[in-house]
Amino acid sequence: MDLCLAKTRSCMKTQYERNRVSELAHEVLKQKQFYYAGKPQISDAKYDAMESELRKLSPSHPVLAYVGASPSATAPRITHDVPMLSLNKTYKVEDLHSWVGEEPIVGTPKVDGNSLSLVYEDGLLKLAKTRGDGRVGEDVTDKVFWIADCVPKLSKKITIEVRGEVYCSAHKFAQLVEEMLDRKLERPTNPRNIVAGILGRKNHIDLCRYFNFFAFEVIGADGLKTEMGKFEFLDNLGFSVLPHKLLKKPVEVETYLEEIKQWMDDDEIGYDGAVFSYNSLSVQSRLGNTSHHPRFKMSFKWPGLTAQSKIDKIEWFPSRLGIITPVAVIEPVALSGATITNVTLHNAEHVKAYNLKRGDRIEIIRSGEVIPKFLHVVTPVEGEFDWPVKCPSCKSKLEFDGVRLKCLNSDECPAQRSGFILNWMRAVEIEDISEKRLEQMLSMGLIEAVHELYTLRVEDFLKLPSTKDKMAEKLYKNIQATKKVPLAKFLNGLGIEGAGLRTWEKIIEHFHGLESIQKITAEELVEVEGFAEKSAEQIVSGLKDRKDAIKQLLKVGVTPVVQKAKFAPGEGPLAGKQFVITGALSMPRETIEKMIREAGGKAGSAVSKNTSVLVTNEGDSSSSKMKKAKELGIPIWTEEALLTILREV
């Protein structure tokens, strides 16, 4: 009897699984077609859950090998000489470790965009194709000339194919929405959909100027041996490339994923995971492809859970920089083990682009246990978005800079004042003064500005609630201990937009003391590798705005300490030499460049007649830097040769 019952249950389970597989396969295929056509009907998280269930029940189901949607009937069809395959993906770090093994891999963030192929003949862009179904795509050559990052003419007369991702940044999406509404076009739902939509249009193709392109693959280039070499090759050709990092040990993967998770909090580009590739191209060639994906690549996404809720109200909070940030207060909803009541809306431009307002039903996501994010509007209510006119903290009139609402009353705005002081305390590492304790100090009138921290006495701290003699003494000593502070931490404590601790360390290497740094111009800062014009202007402007704060801090005895250089200017074993690095090294390039500067040398980014030495571990590389160095007769050193000299410093 028990045996018969077991058989019956087994048959029922088998039949259920067959039905479930059929149901899932139908739905996965349907949603894939919607997705690749740029019109997804469900969230990524819901789709991923369905695909994972199907893969578990039927690992070799043909629907799982289906790559994309067929090109539209009206668009010119064109075949890919090399199929544009999808990527194998995982949500488990353990799976990544198993896949990595002992091979060095290259990690990049994963962009939520649309794949594109660019074909060049003798250096000229001849053809652009969407991925389509992976084997046949659409000819969109006329569209890509509007996309700034799609290079129309290469610096070399070579015949290659470049592949990458077209995306629309959050900032440009808001501008695009505004222009589309002006043209009486339908309001787009999200950045990814509108890229596919406009690439598929016959008209309004000039709207492609709101898009950007990241290159990540090249086909047909001779002499490349590594994935890192590919990125350098593409960079030298003038393409924007994804941030990429060589990971030599499996243990480095988890650390890198934490970096990616932090980038995901910045919604400007729209990263939604990470992609890993074996660095060796010979290993890639040996592993080959399945019908669905290359075996030498793996994408990783955190399992994201989504939920829907209604906006009760939108609150606006001023930051230490005067930026007014919108937060949606929503009806409480359970998500990823937590009850969510607040969702960040990023900035004023975001509110405008999505026309967000009280009563809208929205979908939110909490992925990788990071801050809950707004995904899209599910059911809008009638009406238009609303912005505050005055600062919630000081009631000053707000200004819109095209992206954000800002309060310009930096000297008197309570929120900016407390934010500045809190940032200073964290930067110089004043211990035991929490945000709550700082608010008490401000509300009781013990301090009004950051420099007044250093004028406080032990008896002042005794006025704070629940503060006894021992704690008051400790708070006083903790503050006084930061009077001598490294210059980089001092500058970082000023809370200047666009500059973190590493930024200031780099600036100090070139301009040394506080006095000379206060005198730098944007033009001088742009000459330092890694500084764009906009960030340079922000830093110079920020230093001017903090001029009085710096003066007051110095007046109360705060002393920024500059680490004494090992060598005087113009001295050192590498003095008078300029080094350029190419290819992957055993340590971060920034670390090597810092060591070069500490030894009296200079670090350059491009090979020229002023270059003294090219440093590379790839002696047989065919990179443009290597070729130019050989043409100019520039000495070529290995990393070990350089380190031998640096170790003696």
CSV table of C-alpha atoms in Angstrom, one decimal, residues 572-573 599 642-649:
chain,number,residue,atom,x,y,z
A,572,GLY,CA,65.7,60.9,-6.1
A,573,PRO,CA,66.8,57.8,-8.1
A,599,ALA,CA,61.3,58.4,-6.0
A,642,LEU,CA,61.3,49.1,-11.9
A,643,LEU,CA,60.5,47.6,-8.5
A,644,THR,CA,64.2,46.6,-8.0
A,645,ILE,CA,65.1,50.3,-8.1
A,646,LEU,CA,62.0,51.4,-6.0
A,647,ARG,CA,62.8,48.9,-3.2
A,648,GLU,CA,66.1,50.6,-2.6
A,649,VAL,CA,64.3,53.9,-2.0
